[in-house]
Amino acid sequence: ETGVTQTPRHLVMGMTNKKSLKCEQHLGHNAMYWYKQSAKKPLELMFVYSLEERVENNSVPSRFSPECPNSSHLFLHLHTLQPEDSALYLCASSQDRVPGNTIYFGEGSWLTVV
Amino acid sequence: KQEVTQIPAALSVPEGENLVLNCSFTDSAIYNLQWFRQDPGKGLTSLLLIQSSQREQTSGRLNASLDKSSGRSTLYIAASQPGDSATYLCAADNTDKLIFGTGTRLQVFP
């Protein structure tokens, strides 16, 4: 098992669909993150969870809804998305919230909104 | 607001060359500076983390330096190989948030 596992790897959804991205970390970390990576733009931090509590939400639209049921699992629930939401969504974890901790990323979930 | 810039955006070199990738940041009040590698369609792999009190870190053929006062970091790759082909991203860590650059896309050809 790799350290941070994301499913599905690829997802195509219509603008009226509801879907979820799943992330699981096997590293015993306390902090988990969702990042968005769009073409030719820097990675954007979306959400941060520390000890299962959401500690940061970087002005992300409400059509993205995170859930962290325990320290090993993180979900990103998607509904009524827009085509511009098509991107690579990366989950990451670290021992504690940065600074100073190495952050480990999953392989990402490629999302296409049609 | 921290901004991170990476130059060049793309680089293509023959195998065996020594390379320097540049990263600059606008706010020098950082906790650390991290370098990552991203293969096409994949996630990020952490390469090196330099704490703000350190000047450099080394891992195998990779050496990263940090000059906080000038807002610069460089990643030096010695004796490049085709397997080094990937996008390299740097990220400045301040206010407990990683701010990423847009990366340098490296291609090493045989």
JSON list of C-alpha atoms in Angstrom, two decimals:
[
{"chain": "A", "resi": 1, "resn": "GLU", "atom": "CA", "xyz": [0.00, 0.00, 0.00]},
{"chain": "A", "resi": 2, "resn": "THR", "atom": "CA", "xyz": [1.30, 3.44, -0.87]},
{"chain": "A", "resi": 3, "resn": "GLY", "atom": "CA", "xyz": [1.19, 6.12, 1.82]},
{"chain": "A", "resi": 4, "resn": "VAL", "atom": "CA", "xyz": [-1.73, 8.14, 0.49]},
{"chain": "A", "resi": 5, "resn": "THR", "atom": "CA", "xyz": [-4.33, 6.48, -1.70]},
{"chain": "A", "resi": 6, "resn": "GLN", "atom": "CA", "xyz": [-6.95, 8.34, -3.75]},
{"chain": "A", "resi": 7, "resn": "THR", "atom": "CA", "xyz": [-10.00, 6.96, -5.54]},
{"chain": "A", "resi": 8, "resn": "PRO", "atom": "CA", "xyz": [-11.21, 7.20, -8.20]},
{"chain": "A", "resi": 9, "resn": "ARG", "atom": "CA", "xyz": [-8.20, 8.13, -10.30]},
{"chain": "A", "resi": 10, "resn": "HIS", "atom": "CA", "xyz": [-10.43, 9.46, -13.07]},
{"chain": "A", "resi": 11, "resn": "LEU", "atom": "CA", "xyz": [-13.97, 10.83, -12.86]},
{"chain": "A", "resi": 12, "resn": "VAL", "atom": "CA", "xyz": [-16.23, 12.34, -15.50]},
{"chain": "A", "resi": 13, "resn": "MET", "atom": "CA", "xyz": [-19.41, 13.93, -14.23]},
{"chain": "A", "resi": 14, "resn": "GLY", "atom": "CA", "xyz": [-22.20, 16.09, -15.50]},
{"chain": "A", "resi": 15, "resn": "MET", "atom": "CA", "xyz": [-22.96, 19.45, -13.94]},
{"chain": "A", "resi": 16, "resn": "THR", "atom": "CA", "xyz": [-26.03, 18.08, -12.16]},
{"chain": "A", "resi": 17, "resn": "ASN", "atom": "CA", "xyz": [-24.36, 14.97, -10.74]},
{"chain": "A", "resi": 18, "resn": "LYS", "atom": "CA", "xyz": [-23.26, 14.29, -7.18]},
{"chain": "A", "resi": 19, "resn": "LYS", "atom": "CA", "xyz": [-20.04, 12.37, -6.68]},
{"chain": "A", "resi": 20, "resn": "SER", "atom": "CA", "xyz": [-17.33, 11.99, -4.06]},
{"chain": "A", "resi": 21, "resn": "LEU", "atom": "CA", "xyz": [-13.56, 11.72, -4.06]},
{"chain": "A", "resi": 22, "resn": "LYS", "atom": "CA", "xyz": [-11.97, 9.53, -1.41]},
{"chain": "A", "resi": 23, "resn": "CYS", "atom": "CA", "xyz": [-8.57, 9.72, 0.22]},
{"chain": "A", "resi": 24, "resn": "GLU", "atom": "CA", "xyz": [-6.98, 7.32, 2.70]},
{"chain": "A", "resi": 25, "resn": "GLN", "atom": "CA", "xyz": [-3.61, 7.69, 4.37]},
{"chain": "A", "resi": 26, "resn": "HIS", "atom": "CA", "xyz": [-1.70, 4.80, 5.94]},
{"chain": "A", "resi": 27, "resn": "LEU", "atom": "CA", "xyz": [1.00, 6.90, 7.59]},
{"chain": "A", "resi": 28, "resn": "GLY", "atom": "CA", "xyz": [-0.54, 7.60, 10.98]},
{"chain": "A", "resi": 29, "resn": "HIS", "atom": "CA", "xyz": [-0.65, 11.33, 10.25]},
{"chain": "A", "resi": 30, "resn": "ASN", "atom": "CA", "xyz": [-2.83, 13.87, 12.02]},
{"chain": "A", "resi": 31, "resn": "ALA", "atom": "CA", "xyz": [-3.29, 16.42, 9.24]},
{"chain": "A", "resi": 32, "resn": "MET", "atom": "CA", "xyz": [-4.90, 15.98, 5.84]},
{"chain": "A", "resi": 33, "resn": "TYR", "atom": "CA", "xyz": [-5.35, 18.37, 2.95]},
{"chain": "A", "resi": 34, "resn": "TRP", "atom": "CA", "xyz": [-7.20, 18.83, -0.34]},
{"chain": "A", "resi": 35, "resn": "TYR", "atom": "CA", "xyz": [-5.42, 20.70, -3.14]},
{"chain": "A", "resi": 36, "resn": "LYS", "atom": "CA", "xyz": [-6.62, 21.64, -6.62]},
{"chain": "A", "resi": 37, "resn": "GLN", "atom": "CA", "xyz": [-4.19, 21.67, -9.54]},
{"chain": "A", "resi": 38, "resn": "SER", "atom": "CA", "xyz": [-5.35, 23.37, -12.75]},
{"chain": "A", "resi": 39, "resn": "ALA", "atom": "CA", "xyz": [-3.34, 23.68, -15.92]},
{"chain": "A", "resi": 40, "resn": "LYS", "atom": "CA", "xyz": [-0.65, 26.38, -15.74]},
{"chain": "A", "resi": 41, "resn": "LYS", "atom": "CA", "xyz": [-1.70, 27.51, -12.26]},
{"chain": "A", "resi": 42, "resn": "PRO", "atom": "CA", "xyz": [-0.01, 26.85, -8.92]},
{"chain": "A", "resi": 43, "resn": "LEU", "atom": "CA", "xyz": [-1.48, 24.26, -6.61]},
{"chain": "A", "resi": 44, "resn": "GLU", "atom": "CA", "xyz": [-4.30, 25.79, -4.61]},
{"chain": "A", "resi": 45, "resn": "LEU", "atom": "CA", "xyz": [-4.98, 24.71, -1.05]},
{"chain": "A", "resi": 46, "resn": "MET", "atom": "CA", "xyz": [-8.70, 24.02, -0.60]},
{"chain": "A", "resi": 47, "resn": "PHE", "atom": "CA", "xyz": [-9.17, 22.50, 2.84]},
{"chain": "A", "resi": 48, "resn": "VAL", "atom": "CA", "xyz": [-7.09, 21.52, 5.85]},
{"chain": "A", "resi": 49, "resn": "TYR", "atom": "CA", "xyz": [-8.08, 19.08, 8.57]},
{"chain": "A", "resi": 50, "resn": "SER", "atom": "CA", "xyz": [-6.13, 18.62, 11.78]},
{"chain": "A", "resi": 51, "resn": "LEU", "atom": "CA", "xyz": [-7.15, 15.83, 14.14]},
{"chain": "A", "resi": 52, "resn": "GLU", "atom": "CA", "xyz": [-10.38, 15.45, 12.15]},
{"chain": "A", "resi": 53, "resn": "GLU", "atom": "CA", "xyz": [-11.33, 19.09, 12.64]},
{"chain": "A", "resi": 54, "resn": "ARG", "atom": "CA", "xyz": [-11.48, 21.47, 9.70]},
{"chain": "A", "resi": 55, "resn": "VAL", "atom": "CA", "xyz": [-9.08, 24.27, 10.43]},
{"chain": "A", "resi": 56, "resn": "GLU", "atom": "CA", "xyz": [-8.97, 26.04, 7.10]},
{"chain": "A", "resi": 57, "resn": "ASN", "atom": "CA", "xyz": [-11.26, 26.67, 4.17]},
{"chain": "A", "resi": 58, "resn": "ASN", "atom": "CA", "xyz": [-9.71, 28.87, 1.53]},
{"chain": "A", "resi": 59, "resn": "SER", "atom": "CA", "xyz": [-12.84, 30.50, 0.16]},
{"chain": "A", "resi": 60, "resn": "VAL", "atom": "CA", "xyz": [-13.84, 27.38, -1.68]},
{"chain": "A", "resi": 61, "resn": "PRO", "atom": "CA", "xyz": [-17.32, 27.39, -3.29]},
{"chain": "A", "resi": 62, "resn": "SER", "atom": "CA", "xyz": [-19.97, 25.48, -1.38]},
{"chain": "A", "resi": 63, "resn": "ARG", "atom": "CA", "xyz": [-20.36, 23.03, -4.25]},
{"chain": "A", "resi": 64, "resn": "PHE", "atom": "CA", "xyz": [-17.23, 21.40, -2.76]},
{"chain": "A", "resi": 65, "resn": "SER", "atom": "CA", "xyz": [-17.95, 19.83, 0.63]},
{"chain": "A", "resi": 66, "resn": "PRO", "atom": "CA", "xyz": [-15.20, 18.07, 2.60]},
{"chain": "A", "resi": 67, "resn": "GLU", "atom": "CA", "xyz": [-15.68, 15.37, 5.21]},
{"chain": "A", "resi": 68, "resn": "CYS", "atom": "CA", "xyz": [-13.13, 13.85, 7.57]},
{"chain": "A", "resi": 69, "resn": "PRO", "atom": "CA", "xyz": [-14.72, 10.97, 9.53]},
{"chain": "A", "resi": 70, "resn": "ASN", "atom": "CA", "xyz": [-11.42, 9.94, 11.13]},
{"chain": "A", "resi": 71, "resn": "SER", "atom": "CA", "xyz": [-7.74, 10.79, 10.91]},
{"chain": "A", "resi": 72, "resn": "SER", "atom": "CA", "xyz": [-7.12, 8.26, 8.12]},
{"chain": "A", "resi": 73, "resn": "HIS", "atom": "CA", "xyz": [-9.92, 9.19, 5.73]},
{"chain": "A", "resi": 74, "resn": "LEU", "atom": "CA", "xyz": [-10.86, 12.33, 3.87]},
{"chain": "A", "resi": 75, "resn": "PHE", "atom": "CA", "xyz": [-13.65, 12.86, 1.36]},
{"chain": "A", "resi": 76, "resn": "LEU", "atom": "CA", "xyz": [-14.49, 15.63, -1.06]},
{"chain": "A", "resi": 77, "resn": "HIS", "atom": "CA", "xyz": [-18.17, 15.65, -1.96]},
{"chain": "A", "resi": 78, "resn": "LEU", "atom": "CA", "xyz": [-18.99, 17.27, -5.29]},
{"chain": "A", "resi": 79, "resn": "HIS", "atom": "CA", "xyz": [-22.33, 18.62, -6.51]},
{"chain": "A", "resi": 80, "resn": "THR", "atom": "CA", "xyz": [-23.52, 20.93, -9.25]},
{"chain": "A", "resi": 81, "resn": "LEU", "atom": "CA", "xyz": [-19.99, 21.56, -10.46]},
{"chain": "A", "resi": 82, "resn": "GLN", "atom": "CA", "xyz": [-18.97, 23.84, -13.32]},
{"chain": "A", "resi": 83, "resn": "PRO", "atom": "CA", "xyz": [-16.71, 23.00, -16.27]},
{"chain": "A", "resi": 84, "resn": "GLU", "atom": "CA", "xyz": [-13.99, 25.24, -14.79]},
{"chain": "A", "resi": 85, "resn": "ASP", "atom": "CA", "xyz": [-13.84, 22.86, -11.83]},
{"chain": "A", "resi": 86, "resn": "SER", "atom": "CA", "xyz": [-12.19, 20.29, -14.10]},
{"chain": "A", "resi": 87, "resn": "ALA", "atom": "CA", "xyz": [-8.74, 19.72, -12.61]},
{"chain": "A", "resi": 88, "resn": "LEU", "atom": "CA", "xyz": [-6.48, 17.31, -10.76]},
{"chain": "A", "resi": 89, "resn": "TYR", "atom": "CA", "xyz": [-7.53, 17.07, -7.12]},
{"chain": "A", "resi": 90, "resn": "LEU", "atom": "CA", "xyz": [-4.73, 16.05, -4.81]},
{"chain": "A", "resi": 91, "resn": "CYS", "atom": "CA", "xyz": [-5.01, 14.76, -1.28]},
{"chain": "A", "resi": 92, "resn": "ALA", "atom": "CA", "xyz": [-2.05, 15.05, 1.09]},
{"chain": "A", "resi": 93, "resn": "SER", "atom": "CA", "xyz": [-1.16, 14.33, 4.68]},
{"chain": "A", "resi": 94, "resn": "SER", "atom": "CA", "xyz": [1.52, 15.28, 7.19]},
{"chain": "A", "resi": 95, "resn": "GLN", "atom": "CA", "xyz": [2.36, 14.27, 10.73]},
{"chain": "A", "resi": 96, "resn": "ASP", "atom": "CA", "xyz": [1.03, 17.58, 11.97]},
{"chain": "A", "resi": 97, "resn": "ARG", "atom": "CA", "xyz": [0.03, 20.73, 10.19]},
{"chain": "A", "resi": 98, "resn": "VAL", "atom": "CA", "xyz": [2.96, 22.34, 8.44]},
{"chain": "A", "resi": 99, "resn": "PRO", "atom": "CA", "xyz": [5.32, 24.09, 9.06]},
{"chain": "A", "resi": 100, "resn": "GLY", "atom": "CA", "xyz": [8.32, 21.87, 9.27]},
{"chain": "A", "resi": 101, "resn": "ASN", "atom": "CA", "xyz": [6.63, 18.59, 8.40]},
{"chain": "A", "resi": 102, "resn": "THR", "atom": "CA", "xyz": [7.16, 16.72, 5.17]},
{"chain": "A", "resi": 103, "resn": "ILE", "atom": "CA", "xyz": [3.91, 16.52, 3.27]},
{"chain": "A", "resi": 104, "resn": "TYR", "atom": "CA", "xyz": [2.96, 13.37, 1.38]},
{"chain": "A", "resi": 105, "resn": "PHE", "atom": "CA", "xyz": [0.69, 13.49, -1.65]},
{"chain": "A", "resi": 106, "resn": "GLY", "atom": "CA", "xyz": [-1.57, 10.93, -3.25]},
{"chain": "A", "resi": 107, "resn": "GLU", "atom": "CA", "xyz": [-1.61, 10.25, -6.99]},
{"chain": "A", "resi": 108, "resn": "GLY", "atom": "CA", "xyz": [-4.58, 12.54, -7.49]},
{"chain": "A", "resi": 109, "resn": "SER", "atom": "CA", "xyz": [-8.08, 12.26, -8.94]},
{"chain": "A", "resi": 110, "resn": "TRP", "atom": "CA", "xyz": [-8.57, 13.66, -12.43]},
{"chain": "A", "resi": 111, "resn": "LEU", "atom": "CA", "xyz": [-11.98, 15.32, -12.59]},
{"chain": "A", "resi": 112, "resn": "THR", "atom": "CA", "xyz": [-13.69, 16.32, -15.82]},
{"chain": "A", "resi": 113, "resn": "VAL", "atom": "CA", "xyz": [-16.98, 18.19, -15.63]},
{"chain": "A", "resi": 114, "resn": "VAL", "atom": "CA", "xyz": [-19.06, 18.06, -18.80]},
{"chain": "B", "resi": 1, "resn": "LYS", "atom": "CA", "xyz": [0.86, 37.85, 0.30]},
{"chain": "B", "resi": 2, "resn": "GLN", "atom": "CA", "xyz": [3.48, 35.24, -0.56]},
{"chain": "B", "resi": 3, "resn": "GLU", "atom": "CA", "xyz": [4.15, 34.67, -4.24]},
{"chain": "B", "resi": 4, "resn": "VAL", "atom": "CA", "xyz": [6.45, 31.96, -5.58]},
{"chain": "B", "resi": 5, "resn": "THR", "atom": "CA", "xyz": [8.00, 32.07, -9.04]},
{"chain": "B", "resi": 6, "resn": "GLN", "atom": "CA", "xyz": [9.99, 29.40, -10.82]},
{"chain": "B", "resi": 7, "resn": "ILE", "atom": "CA", "xyz": [12.34, 29.99, -13.72]},
{"chain": "B", "resi": 8, "resn": "PRO", "atom": "CA", "xyz": [12.64, 28.57, -16.29]},
{"chain": "B", "resi": 9, "resn": "ALA", "atom": "CA", "xyz": [9.16, 27.23, -16.96]},
{"chain": "B", "resi": 10, "resn": "ALA", "atom": "CA", "xyz": [10.61, 24.47, -19.14]},
{"chain": "B", "resi": 11, "resn": "LEU", "atom": "CA", "xyz": [14.04, 23.05, -19.75]},
{"chain": "B", "resi": 12, "resn": "SER", "atom": "CA", "xyz": [15.34, 20.43, -22.20]},
{"chain": "B", "resi": 13, "resn": "VAL", "atom": "CA", "xyz": [18.90, 19.14, -21.83]},
{"chain": "B", "resi": 14, "resn": "PRO", "atom": "CA", "xyz": [21.04, 16.19, -22.93]},
{"chain": "B", "resi": 15, "resn": "GLU", "atom": "CA", "xyz": [21.84, 13.46, -20.48]},
{"chain": "B", "resi": 16, "resn": "GLY", "atom": "CA", "xyz": [24.81, 14.10, -18.20]},
{"chain": "B", "resi": 17, "resn": "GLU", "atom": "CA", "xyz": [24.44, 17.84, -17.79]},
{"chain": "B", "resi": 18, "resn": "ASN", "atom": "CA", "xyz": [24.42, 19.54, -14.40]},
{"chain": "B", "resi": 19, "resn": "LEU", "atom": "CA", "xyz": [21.27, 21.61, -13.93]},
{"chain": "B", "resi": 20, "resn": "VAL", "atom": "CA", "xyz": [20.10, 24.51, -11.81]},
{"chain": "B", "resi": 21, "resn": "LEU", "atom": "CA", "xyz": [16.41, 25.18, -11.24]},
{"chain": "B", "resi": 22, "resn": "ASN", "atom": "CA", "xyz": [15.45, 28.49, -9.66]},
{"chain": "B", "resi": 23, "resn": "CYS", "atom": "CA", "xyz": [12.74, 29.41, -7.19]},
{"chain": "B", "resi": 24, "resn": "SER", "atom": "CA", "xyz": [12.06, 32.88, -5.81]},
{"chain": "B", "resi": 25, "resn": "PHE", "atom": "CA", "xyz": [9.62, 34.02, -3.15]},
{"chain": "B", "resi": 26, "resn": "THR", "atom": "CA", "xyz": [8.45, 37.46, -2.12]},
{"chain": "B", "resi": 27, "resn": "ASP", "atom": "CA", "xyz": [8.02, 37.04, 1.65]},
{"chain": "B", "resi": 28, "resn": "SER", "atom": "CA", "xyz": [11.23, 35.97, 3.38]},
{"chain": "B", "resi": 29, "resn": "ALA", "atom": "CA", "xyz": [9.45, 35.11, 6.63]},
{"chain": "B", "resi": 30, "resn": "ILE", "atom": "CA", "xyz": [9.24, 31.44, 5.81]},
{"chain": "B", "resi": 31, "resn": "TYR", "atom": "CA", "xyz": [9.49, 28.40, 8.05]},
{"chain": "B", "resi": 32, "resn": "ASN", "atom": "CA", "xyz": [10.99, 26.26, 5.33]},
{"chain": "B", "resi": 33, "resn": "LEU", "atom": "CA", "xyz": [11.24, 25.75, 1.59]},
{"chain": "B", "resi": 34, "resn": "GLN", "atom": "CA", "xyz": [10.33, 22.43, -0.02]},
{"chain": "B", "resi": 35, "resn": "TRP", "atom": "CA", "xyz": [11.08, 20.94, -3.41]},
{"chain": "B", "resi": 36, "resn": "PHE", "atom": "CA", "xyz": [8.80, 18.37, -5.02]},
{"chain": "B", "resi": 37, "resn": "ARG", "atom": "CA", "xyz": [8.82, 16.27, -8.16]},
{"chain": "B", "resi": 38, "resn": "GLN", "atom": "CA", "xyz": [5.69, 15.53, -10.18]},
{"chain": "B", "resi": 39, "resn": "ASP", "atom": "CA", "xyz": [5.59, 12.95, -12.95]},
{"chain": "B", "resi": 40, "resn": "PRO", "atom": "CA", "xyz": [2.95, 13.42, -15.67]},
{"chain": "B", "resi": 41, "resn": "GLY", "atom": "CA", "xyz": [-0.54, 12.68, -14.37]},
{"chain": "B", "resi": 42, "resn": "LYS", "atom": "CA", "xyz": [0.73, 11.78, -10.93]},
{"chain": "B", "resi": 43, "resn": "GLY", "atom": "CA", "xyz": [0.92, 13.27, -7.47]},
{"chain": "B", "resi": 44, "resn": "LEU", "atom": "CA", "xyz": [3.84, 15.11, -5.91]},
{"chain": "B", "resi": 45, "resn": "THR", "atom": "CA", "xyz": [6.85, 13.44, -4.31]},
{"chain": "B", "resi": 46, "resn": "SER", "atom": "CA", "xyz": [8.80, 15.36, -1.69]},
{"chain": "B", "resi": 47, "resn": "LEU", "atom": "CA", "xyz": [12.47, 15.67, -2.61]},
{"chain": "B", "resi": 48, "resn": "LEU", "atom": "CA", "xyz": [14.05, 18.03, -0.11]},
{"chain": "B", "resi": 49, "resn": "LEU", "atom": "CA", "xyz": [12.94, 20.23, 2.78]},
{"chain": "B", "resi": 50, "resn": "ILE", "atom": "CA", "xyz": [15.19, 23.08, 3.90]},
{"chain": "B", "resi": 51, "resn": "GLN", "atom": "CA", "xyz": [14.41, 24.61, 7.27]},
{"chain": "B", "resi": 52, "resn": "SER", "atom": "CA", "xyz": [14.67, 28.40, 7.51]},
{"chain": "B", "resi": 53, "resn": "SER", "atom": "CA", "xyz": [17.79, 28.06, 9.67]},
{"chain": "B", "resi": 54, "resn": "GLN", "atom": "CA", "xyz": [19.56, 25.90, 7.11]},
{"chain": "B", "resi": 55, "resn": "ARG", "atom": "CA", "xyz": [21.45, 26.93, 3.99]},
{"chain": "B", "resi": 56, "resn": "GLU", "atom": "CA", "xyz": [21.22, 23.70, 2.03]},
{"chain": "B", "resi": 57, "resn": "GLN", "atom": "CA", "xyz": [20.11, 20.09, 1.93]},
{"chain": "B", "resi": 58, "resn": "THR", "atom": "CA", "xyz": [21.46, 17.19, -0.12]},
{"chain": "B", "resi": 59, "resn": "SER", "atom": "CA", "xyz": [19.97, 13.91, -1.25]},
{"chain": "B", "resi": 60, "resn": "GLY", "atom": "CA", "xyz": [21.98, 11.84, -3.70]},
{"chain": "B", "resi": 61, "resn": "ARG", "atom": "CA", "xyz": [22.46, 13.87, -6.89]},
{"chain": "B", "resi": 62, "resn": "LEU", "atom": "CA", "xyz": [20.16, 16.61, -5.64]},
{"chain": "B", "resi": 63, "resn": "ASN", "atom": "CA", "xyz": [21.26, 19.67, -3.70]},
{"chain": "B", "resi": 64, "resn": "ALA", "atom": "CA", "xyz": [18.93, 22.47, -2.67]},
{"chain": "B", "resi": 65, "resn": "SER", "atom": "CA", "xyz": [20.10, 25.79, -1.29]},
{"chain": "B", "resi": 66, "resn": "LEU", "atom": "CA", "xyz": [18.19, 28.53, 0.47]},
{"chain": "B", "resi": 67, "resn": "ASP", "atom": "CA", "xyz": [18.95, 32.24, 0.74]},
{"chain": "B", "resi": 68, "resn": "LYS", "atom": "CA", "xyz": [16.13, 33.73, 2.78]},
{"chain": "B", "resi": 69, "resn": "SER", "atom": "CA", "xyz": [17.38, 37.30, 2.65]},
{"chain": "B", "resi": 70, "resn": "SER", "atom": "CA", "xyz": [17.29, 37.39, -1.13]},
{"chain": "B", "resi": 71, "resn": "GLY", "atom": "CA", "xyz": [14.15, 35.25, -1.37]},
{"chain": "B", "resi": 72, "resn": "ARG", "atom": "CA", "xyz": [15.76, 32.54, -3.45]},
{"chain": "B", "resi": 73, "resn": "SER", "atom": "CA", "xyz": [16.22, 28.80, -3.54]},
{"chain": "B", "resi": 74, "resn": "THR", "atom": "CA", "xyz": [17.96, 26.69, -6.14]},
{"chain": "B", "resi": 75, "resn": "LEU", "atom": "CA", "xyz": [17.75, 22.98, -6.89]},
{"chain": "B", "resi": 76, "resn": "TYR", "atom": "CA", "xyz": [20.94, 21.59, -8.34]},
{"chain": "B", "resi": 77, "resn": "ILE", "atom": "CA", "xyz": [20.76, 18.26, -10.20]},
{"chain": "B", "resi": 78, "resn": "ALA", "atom": "CA", "xyz": [24.10, 16.65, -10.92]},
{"chain": "B", "resi": 79, "resn": "ALA", "atom": "CA", "xyz": [24.74, 14.38, -13.90]},
{"chain": "B", "resi": 80, "resn": "SER", "atom": "CA", "xyz": [21.15, 14.46, -15.13]},
{"chain": "B", "resi": 81, "resn": "GLN", "atom": "CA", "xyz": [19.50, 11.27, -16.40]},
{"chain": "B", "resi": 82, "resn": "PRO", "atom": "CA", "xyz": [16.41, 10.64, -18.56]},
{"chain": "B", "resi": 83, "resn": "GLY", "atom": "CA", "xyz": [14.68, 9.35, -15.42]},
{"chain": "B", "resi": 84, "resn": "ASP", "atom": "CA", "xyz": [14.94, 12.87, -13.98]},
{"chain": "B", "resi": 85, "resn": "SER", "atom": "CA", "xyz": [12.40, 14.08, -16.55]},
{"chain": "B", "resi": 86, "resn": "ALA", "atom": "CA", "xyz": [9.46, 15.49, -14.61]},
{"chain": "B", "resi": 87, "resn": "THR", "atom": "CA", "xyz": [8.05, 18.78, -13.33]},
{"chain": "B", "resi": 88, "resn": "TYR", "atom": "CA", "xyz": [9.84, 20.20, -10.31]},
{"chain": "B", "resi": 89, "resn": "LEU", "atom": "CA", "xyz": [7.89, 22.42, -7.92]},
{"chain": "B", "resi": 90, "resn": "CYS", "atom": "CA", "xyz": [9.06, 24.50, -5.03]},
{"chain": "B", "resi": 91, "resn": "ALA", "atom": "CA", "xyz": [6.83, 25.58, -2.17]},
{"chain": "B", "resi": 92, "resn": "ALA", "atom": "CA", "xyz": [7.40, 28.22, 0.49]},
{"chain": "B", "resi": 93, "resn": "ASP", "atom": "CA", "xyz": [6.00, 27.41, 3.89]},
{"chain": "B", "resi": 94, "resn": "ASN", "atom": "CA", "xyz": [4.86, 30.40, 5.91]},
{"chain": "B", "resi": 95, "resn": "THR", "atom": "CA", "xyz": [1.83, 31.09, 8.06]},
{"chain": "B", "resi": 96, "resn": "ASP", "atom": "CA", "xyz": [1.63, 27.27, 8.18]},
{"chain": "B", "resi": 97, "resn": "LYS", "atom": "CA", "xyz": [0.55, 27.10, 4.57]},
{"chain": "B", "resi": 98, "resn": "LEU", "atom": "CA", "xyz": [2.51, 25.86, 1.56]},
{"chain": "B", "resi": 99, "resn": "ILE", "atom": "CA", "xyz": [2.52, 28.31, -1.35]},
{"chain": "B", "resi": 100, "resn": "PHE", "atom": "CA", "xyz": [3.55, 26.62, -4.60]},
{"chain": "B", "resi": 101, "resn": "GLY", "atom": "CA", "xyz": [5.22, 27.88, -7.73]},
{"chain": "B", "resi": 102, "resn": "THR", "atom": "CA", "xyz": [3.99, 26.79, -11.16]},
{"chain": "B", "resi": 103, "resn": "GLY", "atom": "CA", "xyz": [6.97, 24.48, -11.63]},
{"chain": "B", "resi": 104, "resn": "THR", "atom": "CA", "xyz": [9.80, 23.83, -14.07]},
{"chain": "B", "resi": 105, "resn": "ARG", "atom": "CA", "xyz": [9.12, 21.10, -16.61]},
{"chain": "B", "resi": 106, "resn": "LEU", "atom": "CA", "xyz": [12.38, 19.24, -17.20]},
{"chain": "B", "resi": 107, "resn": "GLN", "atom": "CA", "xyz": [13.14, 16.91, -20.07]},
{"chain": "B", "resi": 108, "resn": "VAL", "atom": "CA", "xyz": [16.45, 15.03, -20.15]},
{"chain": "B", "resi": 109, "resn": "PHE", "atom": "CA", "xyz": [17.09, 13.29, -23.47]},
{"chain": "B", "resi": 110, "resn": "PRO", "atom": "CA", "xyz": [19.56, 10.46, -24.08]}
]
